Amino acid sequence: MTWYKVTEEGKLKDGDIFKAKVGETEFILMNVSGKYYATSHLCTHEDYDLSEGFVDNGTLICPNHFATFDPKDGSVLSPPEGAGDISPLKSFPVKVENGSVMVEV
Ligand code: FES
């Protein structure tokens, strides 16, 4: 696991979702009320690209069937209605260092 600079602090506004790729690993970086979190970018329901989703009230929402995830750890807050259990997203450590937002991949 290595830390990579993904963006600079202040470039993502509150609620913004940014998709990034390091090597073969794609992930999304989110600004949630001034804190940054990173998770895998594909919804675990039907692989919808969560960079097209949105953050509302501290929750990551898939716009396809409205599964909700916790940006902090990728856990499932609610699966799509009638879909049964779905897997959590993979979560990546994030830190801010000298104005750079770094993700450990
Ligand atoms: S693909 Fe995300 S909720 Fe169905």
mmCIF file of N, CA and C and ligand atoms in Angstrom:
data_model
loop_
_atom_site.group_PDB
_atom_site.id
_atom_site.type_symbol
_atom_site.label_atom_id
_atom_site.label_comp_id
_atom_site.label_asym_id
_atom_site.label_seq_id
_atom_site.Cartn_x
_atom_site.Cartn_y
_atom_site.Cartn_z
ATOM 1 N N MET A 1 0.846 -1.193 0.000
ATOM 2 C CA MET A 1 0.000 0.000 0.000
ATOM 3 C C MET A 1 0.884 1.247 0.000
ATOM 4 N N THR A 2 0.542 2.177 -0.851
ATOM 5 C CA THR A 2 1.325 3.400 -0.997
ATOM 6 C C THR A 2 0.382 4.596 -0.982
ATOM 7 N N TRP A 3 0.863 5.720 -0.438
ATOM 8 C CA TRP A 3 0.063 6.948 -0.445
ATOM 9 C C TRP A 3 0.259 7.689 -1.769
ATOM 10 N N TYR A 4 -0.829 8.101 -2.374
ATOM 11 C CA TYR A 4 -0.792 8.857 -3.630
ATOM 12 C C TYR A 4 -1.528 10.173 -3.457
ATOM 13 N N LYS A 5 -0.953 11.231 -4.024
ATOM 14 C CA LYS A 5 -1.659 12.516 -4.040
ATOM 15 C C LYS A 5 -2.766 12.429 -5.094
ATOM 16 N N VAL A 6 -3.987 12.728 -4.689
ATOM 17 C CA VAL A 6 -5.124 12.641 -5.607
ATOM 18 C C VAL A 6 -5.580 14.027 -6.049
ATOM 19 N N THR A 7 -5.558 14.960 -5.137
ATOM 20 C CA THR A 7 -5.946 16.330 -5.478
ATOM 21 C C THR A 7 -5.399 17.265 -4.400
ATOM 22 N N GLU A 8 -5.710 18.533 -4.549
ATOM 23 C CA GLU A 8 -5.285 19.491 -3.537
ATOM 24 C C GLU A 8 -6.481 19.891 -2.690
ATOM 25 N N GLU A 9 -6.196 20.132 -1.421
ATOM 26 C CA GLU A 9 -7.251 20.522 -0.506
ATOM 27 C C GLU A 9 -7.942 21.783 -1.046
ATOM 28 N N GLY A 10 -9.248 21.807 -1.002
ATOM 29 C CA GLY A 10 -9.981 22.972 -1.468
ATOM 30 C C GLY A 10 -10.493 22.841 -2.891
ATOM 31 N N LYS A 11 -9.963 21.872 -3.649
ATOM 32 C CA LYS A 11 -10.439 21.719 -5.030
ATOM 33 C C LYS A 11 -11.787 21.012 -5.096
ATOM 34 N N LEU A 12 -12.057 20.150 -4.110
ATOM 35 C CA LEU A 12 -13.369 19.490 -4.057
ATOM 36 C C LEU A 12 -14.247 20.243 -3.076
ATOM 37 N N LYS A 13 -15.398 20.668 -3.551
ATOM 38 C CA LYS A 13 -16.338 21.360 -2.658
ATOM 39 C C LYS A 13 -17.111 20.328 -1.840
ATOM 40 N N ASP A 14 -17.732 20.801 -0.777
ATOM 41 C CA ASP A 14 -18.550 19.926 0.048
ATOM 42 C C ASP A 14 -19.580 19.197 -0.829
ATOM 43 N N GLY A 15 -19.594 17.886 -0.765
ATOM 44 C CA GLY A 15 -20.544 17.089 -1.545
ATOM 45 C C GLY A 15 -20.002 16.627 -2.886
ATOM 46 N N ASP A 16 -18.836 17.124 -3.279
ATOM 47 C CA ASP A 16 -18.259 16.705 -4.557
ATOM 48 C C ASP A 16 -17.735 15.270 -4.483
ATOM 49 N N ILE A 17 -17.826 14.585 -5.608
ATOM 50 C CA ILE A 17 -17.279 13.231 -5.752
ATOM 51 C C ILE A 17 -16.330 13.246 -6.947
ATOM 52 N N PHE A 18 -15.133 12.739 -6.734
ATOM 53 C CA PHE A 18 -14.101 12.783 -7.762
ATOM 54 C C PHE A 18 -13.607 11.359 -8.015
ATOM 55 N N LYS A 19 -13.610 10.926 -9.271
ATOM 56 C CA LYS A 19 -13.120 9.571 -9.578
ATOM 57 C C LYS A 19 -11.647 9.650 -9.945
ATOM 58 N N ALA A 20 -10.879 8.736 -9.396
ATOM 59 C CA ALA A 20 -9.439 8.714 -9.660
ATOM 60 C C ALA A 20 -9.010 7.279 -9.932
ATOM 61 N N LYS A 21 -7.840 7.142 -10.535
ATOM 62 C CA LYS A 21 -7.306 5.816 -10.830
ATOM 63 C C LYS A 21 -5.821 5.807 -10.516
ATOM 64 N N VAL A 22 -5.393 4.820 -9.768
ATOM 65 C CA VAL A 22 -3.978 4.629 -9.476
ATOM 66 C C VAL A 22 -3.636 3.218 -9.916
ATOM 67 N N GLY A 23 -2.796 3.083 -10.903
ATOM 68 C CA GLY A 23 -2.525 1.758 -11.461
ATOM 69 C C GLY A 23 -3.830 1.173 -11.979
ATOM 70 N N GLU A 24 -4.185 -0.007 -11.496
ATOM 71 C CA GLU A 24 -5.426 -0.655 -11.928
ATOM 72 C C GLU A 24 -6.588 -0.342 -10.997
ATOM 73 N N THR A 25 -6.325 0.406 -9.938
ATOM 74 C CA THR A 25 -7.349 0.632 -8.926
ATOM 75 C C THR A 25 -8.083 1.951 -9.154
ATOM 76 N N GLU A 26 -9.371 1.842 -9.396
ATOM 77 C CA GLU A 26 -10.208 3.039 -9.497
ATOM 78 C C GLU A 26 -10.947 3.220 -8.180
ATOM 79 N N PHE A 27 -11.169 4.454 -7.812
ATOM 80 C CA PHE A 27 -11.893 4.730 -6.562
ATOM 81 C C PHE A 27 -12.504 6.116 -6.664
ATOM 82 N N ILE A 28 -13.362 6.439 -5.713
ATOM 83 C CA ILE A 28 -13.901 7.794 -5.650
ATOM 84 C C ILE A 28 -13.423 8.447 -4.363
ATOM 85 N N LEU A 29 -13.169 9.735 -4.481
ATOM 86 C CA LEU A 29 -12.802 10.564 -3.336
ATOM 87 C C LEU A 29 -13.950 11.546 -3.125
ATOM 88 N N MET A 30 -14.426 11.641 -1.889
ATOM 89 C CA MET A 30 -15.575 12.503 -1.580
ATOM 90 C C MET A 30 -15.207 13.543 -0.545
ATOM 91 N N ASN A 31 -15.761 14.723 -0.706
ATOM 92 C CA ASN A 31 -15.691 15.734 0.345
ATOM 93 C C ASN A 31 -17.044 15.714 1.057
ATOM 94 N N VAL A 32 -17.007 15.301 2.309
ATOM 95 C CA VAL A 32 -18.243 15.222 3.105
ATOM 96 C C VAL A 32 -18.084 16.182 4.276
ATOM 97 N N SER A 33 -18.695 17.345 4.147
ATOM 98 C CA SER A 33 -18.623 18.381 5.194
ATOM 99 C C SER A 33 -17.182 18.711 5.563
ATOM 100 N N GLY A 34 -16.329 18.809 4.546
ATOM 101 C CA GLY A 34 -14.947 19.218 4.777
ATOM 102 C C GLY A 34 -14.000 18.086 5.101
ATOM 103 N N LYS A 35 -14.515 16.872 5.241
ATOM 104 C CA LYS A 35 -13.633 15.715 5.451
ATOM 105 C C LYS A 35 -13.621 14.877 4.185
ATOM 106 N N TYR A 36 -12.492 14.233 3.943
ATOM 107 C CA TYR A 36 -12.336 13.466 2.705
ATOM 108 C C TYR A 36 -12.390 11.965 3.012
ATOM 109 N N TYR A 37 -13.095 11.248 2.132
ATOM 110 C CA TYR A 37 -13.187 9.789 2.251
ATOM 111 C C TYR A 37 -13.043 9.184 0.864
ATOM 112 N N ALA A 38 -12.513 7.973 0.812
ATOM 113 C CA ALA A 38 -12.357 7.284 -0.477
ATOM 114 C C ALA A 38 -12.910 5.873 -0.364
ATOM 115 N N THR A 39 -13.653 5.479 -1.395
ATOM 116 C CA THR A 39 -14.176 4.109 -1.473
ATOM 117 C C THR A 39 -14.047 3.623 -2.915
ATOM 118 N N SER A 40 -14.291 2.330 -3.099
ATOM 119 C CA SER A 40 -14.383 1.790 -4.450
ATOM 120 C C SER A 40 -15.481 2.535 -5.200
ATOM 121 N N HIS A 41 -15.386 2.524 -6.541
ATOM 122 C CA HIS A 41 -16.273 3.399 -7.321
ATOM 123 C C HIS A 41 -17.497 2.698 -7.900
ATOM 124 N N LEU A 42 -17.555 1.343 -7.798
ATOM 125 C CA LEU A 42 -18.699 0.640 -8.373
ATOM 126 C C LEU A 42 -19.683 0.226 -7.285
ATOM 127 N N CYS A 43 -20.927 0.571 -7.488
ATOM 128 C CA CYS A 43 -21.983 0.143 -6.565
ATOM 129 C C CYS A 43 -21.984 -1.384 -6.507
ATOM 130 N N THR A 44 -22.128 -1.924 -5.314
ATOM 131 C CA THR A 44 -22.092 -3.381 -5.151
ATOM 132 C C THR A 44 -23.436 -4.025 -5.491
ATOM 133 N N HIS A 45 -24.406 -3.228 -5.902
ATOM 134 C CA HIS A 45 -25.670 -3.808 -6.354
ATOM 135 C C HIS A 45 -25.549 -4.252 -7.811
ATOM 136 N N GLU A 46 -25.385 -3.281 -8.714
ATOM 137 C CA GLU A 46 -25.264 -3.641 -10.137
ATOM 138 C C GLU A 46 -24.156 -2.852 -10.831
ATOM 139 N N ASP A 47 -23.072 -2.596 -10.088
ATOM 140 C CA ASP A 47 -21.867 -1.993 -10.657
ATOM 141 C C ASP A 47 -22.073 -0.612 -11.276
ATOM 142 N N TYR A 48 -23.024 0.134 -10.802
ATOM 143 C CA TYR A 48 -23.197 1.497 -11.318
ATOM 144 C C TYR A 48 -22.030 2.353 -10.843
ATOM 145 N N ASP A 49 -21.595 3.277 -11.687
ATOM 146 C CA ASP A 49 -20.451 4.126 -11.347
ATOM 147 C C ASP A 49 -20.860 5.187 -10.321
ATOM 148 N N LEU A 50 -20.337 5.042 -9.116
ATOM 149 C CA LEU A 50 -20.759 5.936 -8.033
ATOM 150 C C LEU A 50 -20.197 7.350 -8.148
ATOM 151 N N SER A 51 -19.292 7.574 -9.106
ATOM 152 C CA SER A 51 -18.856 8.959 -9.317
ATOM 153 C C SER A 51 -20.007 9.780 -9.898
ATOM 154 N N GLU A 52 -21.047 9.092 -10.377
ATOM 155 C CA GLU A 52 -22.248 9.786 -10.856
ATOM 156 C C GLU A 52 -23.312 9.871 -9.765
ATOM 157 N N GLY A 53 -22.965 9.379 -8.581
ATOM 158 C CA GLY A 53 -23.901 9.448 -7.462
ATOM 159 C C GLY A 53 -23.816 10.800 -6.782
ATOM 160 N N PHE A 54 -24.350 10.869 -5.574
ATOM 161 C CA PHE A 54 -24.299 12.135 -4.849
ATOM 162 C C PHE A 54 -24.197 11.889 -3.348
ATOM 163 N N VAL A 55 -23.711 12.918 -2.678
ATOM 164 C CA VAL A 55 -23.572 12.869 -1.226
ATOM 165 C C VAL A 55 -24.633 13.771 -0.630
ATOM 166 N N ASP A 56 -25.408 13.230 0.273
ATOM 167 C CA ASP A 56 -26.458 14.010 0.914
ATOM 168 C C ASP A 56 -26.487 13.659 2.396
ATOM 169 N N ASN A 57 -26.400 14.676 3.240
ATOM 170 C CA ASN A 57 -26.480 14.431 4.683
ATOM 171 C C ASN A 57 -25.467 13.397 5.159
ATOM 172 N N GLY A 58 -24.274 13.438 4.605
ATOM 173 C CA GLY A 58 -23.228 12.511 5.027
ATOM 174 C C GLY A 58 -23.374 11.113 4.476
ATOM 175 N N THR A 59 -24.254 10.930 3.505
ATOM 176 C CA THR A 59 -24.515 9.601 2.948
ATOM 177 C C THR A 59 -24.193 9.594 1.459
ATOM 178 N N LEU A 60 -23.526 8.529 0.999
ATOM 179 C CA LEU A 60 -23.280 8.350 -0.436
ATOM 180 C C LEU A 60 -24.463 7.593 -1.039
ATOM 181 N N ILE A 61 -25.053 8.153 -2.092
ATOM 182 C CA ILE A 61 -26.265 7.564 -2.671
ATOM 183 C C ILE A 61 -25.994 7.163 -4.116
ATOM 184 N N CYS A 62 -26.304 5.908 -4.430
ATOM 185 C CA CYS A 62 -26.225 5.440 -5.813
ATOM 186 C C CYS A 62 -27.500 5.907 -6.532
ATOM 187 N N PRO A 63 -27.350 6.603 -7.660
ATOM 188 C CA PRO A 63 -28.538 7.147 -8.325
ATOM 189 C C PRO A 63 -29.313 6.102 -9.129
ATOM 190 N N ASN A 64 -28.756 4.891 -9.241
ATOM 191 C CA ASN A 64 -29.410 3.889 -10.086
ATOM 192 C C ASN A 64 -30.652 3.299 -9.394
ATOM 193 N N HIS A 65 -30.456 2.742 -8.183
ATOM 194 C CA HIS A 65 -31.613 2.197 -7.434
ATOM 195 C C HIS A 65 -31.595 2.688 -5.989
ATOM 196 N N PHE A 66 -30.781 3.696 -5.728
ATOM 197 C CA PHE A 66 -30.784 4.411 -4.448
ATOM 198 C C PHE A 66 -30.287 3.605 -3.250
ATOM 199 N N ALA A 67 -29.335 2.713 -3.475
ATOM 200 C CA ALA A 67 -28.610 2.147 -2.334
ATOM 201 C C ALA A 67 -27.874 3.292 -1.652
ATOM 202 N N THR A 68 -27.713 3.203 -0.335
ATOM 203 C CA THR A 68 -26.959 4.230 0.378
ATOM 204 C C THR A 68 -25.804 3.586 1.147
ATOM 205 N N PHE A 69 -24.692 4.316 1.161
ATOM 206 C CA PHE A 69 -23.466 3.835 1.790
ATOM 207 C C PHE A 69 -22.913 4.909 2.719
ATOM 208 N N ASP A 70 -22.143 4.449 3.703
ATOM 209 C CA ASP A 70 -21.450 5.371 4.599
ATOM 210 C C ASP A 70 -20.085 5.691 3.972
ATOM 211 N N PRO A 71 -19.840 6.948 3.584
ATOM 212 C CA PRO A 71 -18.553 7.283 2.961
ATOM 213 C C PRO A 71 -17.357 6.985 3.858
ATOM 214 N N LYS A 72 -17.568 6.983 5.187
ATOM 215 C CA LYS A 72 -16.449 6.825 6.121
ATOM 216 C C LYS A 72 -15.818 5.441 6.020
ATOM 217 N N ASP A 73 -16.646 4.417 5.854
ATOM 218 C CA ASP A 73 -16.097 3.056 5.835
ATOM 219 C C ASP A 73 -16.674 2.178 4.726
ATOM 220 N N GLY A 74 -17.524 2.731 3.887
ATOM 221 C CA GLY A 74 -18.095 1.973 2.772
ATOM 222 C C GLY A 74 -19.238 1.053 3.159
ATOM 223 N N SER A 75 -19.622 1.058 4.424
ATOM 224 C CA SER A 75 -20.683 0.135 4.850
ATOM 225 C C SER A 75 -22.026 0.500 4.206
ATOM 226 N N VAL A 76 -22.876 -0.506 4.091
ATOM 227 C CA VAL A 76 -24.193 -0.311 3.480
ATOM 228 C C VAL A 76 -25.137 0.255 4.545
ATOM 229 N N LEU A 77 -25.730 1.392 4.237
ATOM 230 C CA LEU A 77 -26.732 1.955 5.160
ATOM 231 C C LEU A 77 -28.109 1.430 4.792
ATOM 232 N N SER A 78 -28.380 1.347 3.494
ATOM 233 C CA SER A 78 -29.631 0.719 3.059
ATOM 234 C C SER A 78 -29.468 0.199 1.636
ATOM 235 N N PRO A 79 -29.838 -1.067 1.409
ATOM 236 C CA PRO A 79 -29.784 -1.623 0.050
ATOM 237 C C PRO A 79 -30.979 -1.102 -0.747
ATOM 238 N N PRO A 80 -30.973 -1.316 -2.070
ATOM 239 C CA PRO A 80 -32.143 -0.924 -2.844
ATOM 240 C C PRO A 80 -33.363 -1.700 -2.353
ATOM 241 N N GLU A 81 -34.500 -1.095 -2.450
ATOM 242 C CA GLU A 81 -35.723 -1.746 -1.978
ATOM 243 C C GLU A 81 -35.912 -3.098 -2.677
ATOM 244 N N GLY A 82 -36.096 -4.139 -1.901
ATOM 245 C CA GLY A 82 -36.362 -5.467 -2.447
ATOM 246 C C GLY A 82 -35.136 -6.203 -2.949
ATOM 247 N N ALA A 83 -33.940 -5.614 -2.808
ATOM 248 C CA ALA A 83 -32.737 -6.238 -3.362
ATOM 249 C C ALA A 83 -32.072 -7.204 -2.394
ATOM 250 N N GLY A 84 -32.465 -7.211 -1.138
ATOM 251 C CA GLY A 84 -31.754 -8.029 -0.157
ATOM 252 C C GLY A 84 -30.413 -7.392 0.178
ATOM 253 N N ASP A 85 -29.571 -8.142 0.873
ATOM 254 C CA ASP A 85 -28.285 -7.601 1.312
ATOM 255 C C ASP A 85 -27.343 -7.394 0.132
ATOM 256 N N ILE A 86 -26.565 -6.341 0.182
ATOM 257 C CA ILE A 86 -25.495 -6.114 -0.779
ATOM 258 C C ILE A 86 -24.202 -5.896 0.007
ATOM 259 N N SER A 87 -23.076 -6.073 -0.661
ATOM 260 C CA SER A 87 -21.779 -5.976 0.011
ATOM 261 C C SER A 87 -21.392 -4.522 0.253
ATOM 262 N N PRO A 88 -20.563 -4.293 1.261
ATOM 263 C CA PRO A 88 -20.038 -2.940 1.465
ATOM 264 C C PRO A 88 -19.055 -2.560 0.359
ATOM 265 N N LEU A 89 -18.797 -1.269 0.232
ATOM 266 C CA LEU A 89 -17.751 -0.780 -0.663
ATOM 267 C C LEU A 89 -16.408 -0.970 0.017
ATOM 268 N N LYS A 90 -15.341 -1.056 -0.773
ATOM 269 C CA LYS A 90 -13.995 -1.057 -0.188
ATOM 270 C C LYS A 90 -13.656 0.369 0.206
ATOM 271 N N SER A 91 -13.071 0.506 1.361
ATOM 272 C CA SER A 91 -12.714 1.827 1.865
ATOM 273 C C SER A 91 -11.198 1.996 1.823
ATOM 274 N N PHE A 92 -10.731 3.184 1.470
ATOM 275 C CA PHE A 92 -9.298 3.462 1.396
ATOM 276 C C PHE A 92 -8.944 4.568 2.399
ATOM 277 N N PRO A 93 -7.813 4.450 3.096
ATOM 278 C CA PRO A 93 -7.389 5.502 4.019
ATOM 279 C C PRO A 93 -7.079 6.806 3.267
ATOM 280 N N VAL A 94 -7.449 7.927 3.869
ATOM 281 C CA VAL A 94 -7.217 9.255 3.283
ATOM 282 C C VAL A 94 -6.558 10.139 4.338
ATOM 283 N N LYS A 95 -5.607 10.966 3.899
ATOM 284 C CA LYS A 95 -5.028 11.964 4.806
ATOM 285 C C LYS A 95 -4.760 13.233 4.009
ATOM 286 N N VAL A 96 -4.710 14.354 4.722
ATOM 287 C CA VAL A 96 -4.358 15.618 4.103
ATOM 288 C C VAL A 96 -2.990 16.021 4.644
ATOM 289 N N GLU A 97 -2.049 16.287 3.730
ATOM 290 C CA GLU A 97 -0.687 16.596 4.131
ATOM 291 C C GLU A 97 -0.180 17.763 3.289
ATOM 292 N N ASN A 98 0.197 18.845 3.925
ATOM 293 C CA ASN A 98 0.719 20.017 3.225
ATOM 294 C C ASN A 98 -0.192 20.450 2.075
ATOM 295 N N GLY A 99 -1.499 20.406 2.307
ATOM 296 C CA GLY A 99 -2.465 20.847 1.309
ATOM 297 C C GLY A 99 -2.792 19.824 0.242
ATOM 298 N N SER A 100 -2.173 18.645 0.307
ATOM 299 C CA SER A 100 -2.462 17.589 -0.658
ATOM 300 C C SER A 100 -3.372 16.544 -0.017
ATOM 301 N N VAL A 101 -4.367 16.108 -0.791
ATOM 302 C CA VAL A 101 -5.238 15.037 -0.322
ATOM 303 C C VAL A 101 -4.658 13.724 -0.842
ATOM 304 N N MET A 102 -4.278 12.862 0.091
ATOM 305 C CA MET A 102 -3.568 11.627 -0.242
ATOM 306 C C MET A 102 -4.450 10.413 0.072
ATOM 307 N N VAL A 103 -4.390 9.438 -0.821
ATOM 308 C CA VAL A 103 -5.141 8.199 -0.617
ATOM 309 C C VAL A 103 -4.157 7.035 -0.633
ATOM 310 N N GLU A 104 -4.331 6.114 0.315
ATOM 311 C CA GLU A 104 -3.458 4.939 0.374
ATOM 312 C C GLU A 104 -4.109 3.805 -0.414
ATOM 313 N N VAL A 105 -3.428 3.415 -1.495
ATOM 314 C CA VAL A 105 -3.961 2.383 -2.406
ATOM 315 C C VAL A 105 -2.985 1.230 -2.476
HETATM 316 S S1 FES B 1 -26.676 -0.171 -9.051
HETATM 317 FE FE1 FES B 1 -26.506 1.009 -7.247
HETATM 318 S S2 FES B 1 -28.382 0.706 -6.272
HETATM 319 FE FE2 FES B 1 -28.554 -0.543 -8.035
#
